[in-house]
Amino acid sequence: MSDSLQLQELETSLEGNLFYDELHKKIYATDASAYRIMPLAVAIPKSENDIVNIIRFASKNKISITPRTAGTSLAGQTVGSGIIVDVSKHFNKIVAFDPKNKTITVQPGVIRDELNLYLKPHGLFFSPTTSTTNRCMIGGMVGNNSSGTTSIRYGVTRDKIVEIKAVLSDGSLAVFKDLTSEEFIAKTKGDSLESKIYKTIYEELSNKENQEEILREFPKPEIHRRNTGYAIDALLKSELFSGTENTINLGKLLCGSEGTLAFTTEVTLKVDDLPPTNNIMVVAHFHTIQESLEAVVVVMKHHLYTCEMMDDTILDCTKTNREQAKNRFFIVGEPKAVIMLEVGSHSSMEDAELQADALIRDLQYNGFGYALPKIYGADIDKVNEVRKAGLGLLGSIVGDDKAADSIEDTAVELSDLPNYIADFAAMMESHGQSAIYYAHAGAGELHLRPKINLKTKEGLHQFRNISTEVAHLVKKYRGSLSGEHGDGILRGEFLPFMIGDKNYELLKRIKKAFDPDTILNVGKIVNASKMDENLRFEAGRIEPDIKTIQDFSDSLGILRAAEKCNGSGDCRKMPSAGGTLCPSYRATRNEKDTTRARANALREYLTNSEKENKFDHEELYKVFELCVSCKACASECPSNVDVATLKAEFLYQYQKANGFSFRNKIFAFNSKLNELGSIAPSVTNWASNLSFVKKRMGIASERQVPLLAPKSFRKWHQANKKLYESNSFENGSVYLFCDEFTNYYDVSVGIDAFELLTKLGYRVIVIDHEESGRAFISKGFLEEAQEIANKNINTFKNIVSENTPLIGLEPSAILTFRDEYLRLAGDKESAEKVAKNTFTIEEFFKREITDGKIHVGQFSEKEKSIKIHGHCHQKSLSSVEASFAMLNVPKNNTVTIYNSGCCGMAGSFGYEKEHYEISMKMGEDTLFPKIRATEATTEIATAGTSCRHQIFDGTSRKALHPVTILKDCLK
């Protein structure tokens, strides 16, 4: 039977979905590691019975299955040639909670931070704190025995395992929990697969020779962060095998086994009391890496909650990241490394201060650190965000020399750390290399990353040679080659050397007991693939030359712009994590609709397509379809993967080959059509909202096509500008960009802005210029957009300056000057000059408020309650805080900002009939519920015209532009 017929048979037996199309296979061929393996299929099970059916199918057909949740594994654990089983969408329930005994039972797709939101009201939390906590899932944390920043105080995931419910490789169910020696031995009786597993473990670990070999060859017991093979050394702690613990739990063996022994469906965890709320972070700055590591030995004598390190490479990457650049405030001078040291007290802030001062004194006494600032409150979270973004930030490094996952997870005993790193640095120097250092210094574990070009054969040799030498170095200190990221493919082949051949053969026998048909995540931990095979990049390949209309030289071309995505999965975070990224994934929970999937799919086709136009693939159209070009990825993705820009280029290239649809032409040329329609606006409004017209244009029947104003803003300005010429303009002049939305639809907003600025002492100049080109860009009409960009730059280049800035009302229109025009314009120098002096009106107000030109005395004292929803482009390319500053000037305004994501309208997207439901679902994600909960007397402010229409359609509330609200506050 062919593969497709076999898969069809499996598909019919599942409640969930099974995908075996090329797009899904390419999307799931990679995770956050350097590896790429094309799977046979991707399963999205809905029930435990689905998992049983998948396992039985795999056993029958000798096909490997690979469990996957968020897919953020760094050693290739979640890629494989068989069926990828993604439980992240449906296995996300909290099953049971016992607050008295501090345990909780969850399915593997529960996100770590979502779990802690549930636990917080009960004064509890699940303590392992990885850098990916806002999207990583409990199944992956158990599979990898995750630890993160808090392990020095709270331990690792294995320490929290109470019980694991799993499907075994024959489709039977088993529950692994604490057992007495007698209960364990009783489990060995019988013929079931579960009994055979217990019998094998009992026979192997009762063997004194095996026990001695494990104790001799496994990492030092003092190294708590250890993922070396299977945790058989942990089982030796039981009195059953001459240890001291009176129970034994095979769940601890499954923890860290990377899905190679059983398929977890439920996990019961121990949870801890919440950490202290009186916290202080000391950020110690050092001139050398070595000094920072020597200081770790000193600081770990104190009662720390975190001891995390970052080197200058990561700190430098924050300079070019829009989101993390805001969080650099704590950096003093140019440190080679910083260590973040957090102390805390349950009793008082005074006690925390005493601890921090003692820590600083100790560092100073030992001559460590040239700056030791103390960080408080919410600023601690901002510093931690920089640390969490570490891996993603490294993806933003331009070029093919990338921070490689080869030696990034070594752990040694803390007292060995300085000597180990000194040896490591000498070894790297012998290779002409300098590494990147960050992560968990206080636990003796550092994420060490050499910069290697894996596209070259020389780089591939270096990848292996450095990995091999580091394995020998770690063995010298009897450390663990993996502290928390696991063996997977990357380190699996080194296991015989790290733990000895006898122990390795023992692991293979245990694997055989659990998985006699070898179907569970084949090629990980034991019988692993070669660490330098199945990589994302083919060494020695000829790089394809991709011609684009946009300028991608800042990434050395569009292919490298897509390759910046390293799979860290920030685009999978949920609304509770804040921000906007990624609206389509939040609405569908499908990997296909992540930023990561789009970048990976584009990389795949641009690299491997044999077509002359490598963009000409329907699969790419499908993966980009639900991207709303919100630009959140351009700021919230630490690797700066700007998928909105990639989509615009894709649409242009794809439509060159396949034609531009009638509807896309209608939307793209909307401004031109409005110019005609405004001759008789009432007729146009009537006609465009007729049912058959909307149907012909492919517009959702539930939507009202925006109504043209009776008179355009330009006509109003022409008729009324002389009325304002007698005003005094003590604050100078500004150019107001008359965007296509304000000109035809939101004319009242344009008038409000003109009158507000004039009354505040500004001469408002409106000149002839082109539309912004936003609609052309979003629909992929880039030749037209380029022509507009060039004309607008030419218009404004000699008149816009710091003293006479260009300001705009619609964020998506005015911000094209600072974003897309820089990629489209022919005159780059002039484009950059204009961009530097172009502002949203909110940004302009904030600047003038700071300069004292706009002040509280100009406004009334009437009371207003205002809530702000930020436009997506404003949040990504500007700042909602500017709107806050602007609306806060009047004395009695009470202003707050909604923590809301994308509204879901996204220009024409929400009007398109096939996207209406998903558009409304995006709105329901965070924004609509918050607006419905807002008092009727509170005014809702949002600068985006799409946002205002979506808010009305979704909640029947009328939102206003900030200038309209502020104008109403004038005296």
CSV table of N, CA and C in Angstrom, one decimal, residues 272-323:
chain,number,residue,atom,x,y,z
A,272,ASP,N,5.1,25.2,43.7
A,272,ASP,CA,5.8,25.9,44.9
A,272,ASP,C,5.0,27.2,45.3
A,273,ASP,N,5.3,27.6,46.5
A,273,ASP,CA,4.8,28.9,46.9
A,273,ASP,C,5.4,30.0,46.1
A,274,LEU,N,4.6,31.0,45.8
A,274,LEU,CA,5.1,32.1,45.0
A,274,LEU,C,6.4,32.7,45.6
A,275,PRO,N,7.3,33.2,44.7
A,275,PRO,CA,8.5,33.8,45.2
A,275,PRO,C,8.2,35.1,45.9
A,276,PRO,N,9.2,35.6,46.6
A,276,PRO,CA,9.0,36.9,47.3
A,276,PRO,C,8.7,38.0,46.3
A,277,THR,N,7.9,39.0,46.8
A,277,THR,CA,7.6,40.2,46.0
A,277,THR,C,8.5,41.4,46.3
A,278,ASN,N,9.2,41.3,47.3
A,278,ASN,CA,10.2,42.3,47.6
A,278,ASN,C,11.5,42.0,47.0
A,279,ASN,N,11.8,42.4,45.8
A,279,ASN,CA,12.9,42.0,45.0
A,279,ASN,C,13.8,43.1,44.6
A,280,ILE,N,15.1,42.8,44.5
A,280,ILE,CA,16.1,43.8,44.0
A,280,ILE,C,17.0,43.0,43.1
A,281,MET,N,17.3,43.6,41.9
A,281,MET,CA,18.3,42.9,41.0
A,281,MET,C,19.6,43.8,41.0
A,282,VAL,N,20.7,43.2,41.2
A,282,VAL,CA,22.0,43.8,41.1
A,282,VAL,C,22.6,43.4,39.7
A,283,VAL,N,22.8,44.3,38.9
A,283,VAL,CA,23.4,44.0,37.6
A,283,VAL,C,24.9,44.3,37.6
A,284,ALA,N,25.7,43.3,37.8
A,284,ALA,CA,27.1,43.5,37.9
A,284,ALA,C,27.8,43.5,36.5
A,285,HIS,N,28.6,44.6,36.2
A,285,HIS,CA,29.2,44.8,34.9
A,285,HIS,C,30.7,44.5,35.0
A,286,PHE,N,31.2,43.8,34.0
A,286,PHE,CA,32.6,43.3,34.0
A,286,PHE,C,33.3,43.6,32.7
A,287,HIS,N,34.6,43.8,32.8
A,287,HIS,CA,35.4,44.1,31.6
A,287,HIS,C,35.8,42.8,30.9
A,288,THR,N,35.7,41.7,31.5
A,288,THR,CA,36.1,40.4,30.9
A,288,THR,C,35.1,39.3,31.2
A,289,ILE,N,35.0,38.3,30.4
A,289,ILE,CA,34.2,37.1,30.6
A,289,ILE,C,34.8,36.4,31.8
A,290,GLN,N,36.1,36.2,31.9
A,290,GLN,CA,36.7,35.4,32.9
A,290,GLN,C,36.4,36.1,34.3
A,291,GLU,N,36.5,37.4,34.4
A,291,GLU,CA,36.2,38.0,35.7
A,291,GLU,C,34.8,37.8,36.1
A,292,SER,N,33.9,37.8,35.2
A,292,SER,CA,32.4,37.6,35.5
A,292,SER,C,32.2,36.2,36.1
A,293,LEU,N,32.9,35.2,35.5
A,293,LEU,CA,32.7,33.8,36.0
A,293,LEU,C,33.4,33.6,37.3
A,294,GLU,N,34.5,34.2,37.5
A,294,GLU,CA,35.2,34.1,38.8
A,294,GLU,C,34.3,34.7,39.9
A,295,ALA,N,33.6,35.8,39.5
A,295,ALA,CA,32.7,36.5,40.5
A,295,ALA,C,31.5,35.6,40.8
A,296,VAL,N,31.1,34.7,39.9
A,296,VAL,CA,30.0,33.8,40.2
A,296,VAL,C,30.2,32.9,41.5
A,297,VAL,N,31.4,32.4,41.6
A,297,VAL,CA,31.8,31.6,42.8
A,297,VAL,C,31.5,32.4,44.1
A,298,VAL,N,31.8,33.7,44.0
A,298,VAL,CA,31.6,34.6,45.2
A,298,VAL,C,30.1,34.8,45.4
A,299,VAL,N,29.4,35.2,44.4
A,299,VAL,CA,28.0,35.6,44.6
A,299,VAL,C,27.1,34.4,44.9
A,300,MET,N,27.4,33.2,44.5
A,300,MET,CA,26.6,32.1,44.8
A,300,MET,C,26.6,31.7,46.3
A,301,LYS,N,27.4,32.4,47.1
A,301,LYS,CA,27.4,32.2,48.6
A,301,LYS,C,26.2,32.9,49.2
A,302,HIS,N,25.6,33.8,48.4
A,302,HIS,CA,24.4,34.6,48.8
A,302,HIS,C,23.2,33.8,48.4
A,303,HIS,N,22.1,34.3,49.0
A,303,HIS,CA,20.8,33.6,48.8
A,303,HIS,C,20.1,34.2,47.6
A,304,LEU,N,20.5,33.8,46.4
A,304,LEU,CA,20.1,34.4,45.1
A,304,LEU,C,18.9,33.6,44.6
A,305,TYR,N,18.0,34.3,43.9
A,305,TYR,CA,16.9,33.7,43.1
A,305,TYR,C,17.3,33.5,41.7
A,306,THR,N,18.1,34.4,41.1
A,306,THR,CA,18.6,34.2,39.8
A,306,THR,C,20.1,34.6,39.8
A,307,CYS,N,20.9,34.0,38.9
A,307,CYS,CA,22.2,34.4,38.6
A,307,CYS,C,22.5,34.1,37.1
A,308,GLU,N,22.2,35.1,36.3
A,308,GLU,CA,22.1,35.0,34.9
A,308,GLU,C,23.2,35.9,34.2
A,309,MET,N,23.8,35.4,33.1
A,309,MET,CA,24.8,36.1,32.5
A,309,MET,C,24.5,36.4,31.0
A,310,MET,N,25.0,37.6,30.5
A,310,MET,CA,24.9,37.9,29.1
A,310,MET,C,26.2,38.6,28.7
A,311,ASP,N,26.7,38.2,27.5
A,311,ASP,CA,27.9,38.9,27.1
A,311,ASP,C,27.6,40.1,26.1
A,312,ASP,N,28.6,40.7,25.6
A,312,ASP,CA,28.4,41.9,24.9
A,312,ASP,C,27.8,41.7,23.5
A,313,THR,N,27.9,40.5,23.0
A,313,THR,CA,27.3,40.2,21.7
A,313,THR,C,25.8,40.3,21.8
A,314,ILE,N,25.2,39.7,22.8
A,314,ILE,CA,23.8,39.8,23.0
A,314,ILE,C,23.4,41.2,23.3
A,315,LEU,N,24.1,41.9,24.2
A,315,LEU,CA,23.8,43.3,24.5
A,315,LEU,C,23.8,44.2,23.3
A,316,ASP,N,24.8,43.9,22.4
A,316,ASP,CA,24.9,44.7,21.2
A,316,ASP,C,23.7,44.5,20.3
A,317,CYS,N,23.2,43.2,20.2
A,317,CYS,CA,22.0,42.9,19.4
A,317,CYS,C,20.8,43.7,19.8
A,318,THR,N,20.7,44.1,21.1
A,318,THR,CA,19.5,44.8,21.5
A,318,THR,C,19.5,46.2,20.9
A,319,LYS,N,20.6,46.7,20.5
A,319,LYS,CA,20.6,48.1,19.9
A,319,LYS,C,19.8,48.2,18.6
A,320,THR,N,19.7,47.1,17.9
A,320,THR,CA,18.9,47.1,16.6
A,320,THR,C,17.6,46.4,16.7
A,321,ASN,N,17.2,46.1,17.9
A,321,ASN,CA,15.9,45.4,18.1
A,321,ASN,C,14.9,46.5,18.7
A,322,ARG,N,13.8,46.7,18.0
A,322,ARG,CA,12.9,47.8,18.4
A,322,ARG,C,12.4,47.6,19.8
A,323,GLU,N,12.0,46.4,20.1
A,323,GLU,CA,11.4,46.1,21.4
A,323,GLU,C,12.5,46.1,22.5
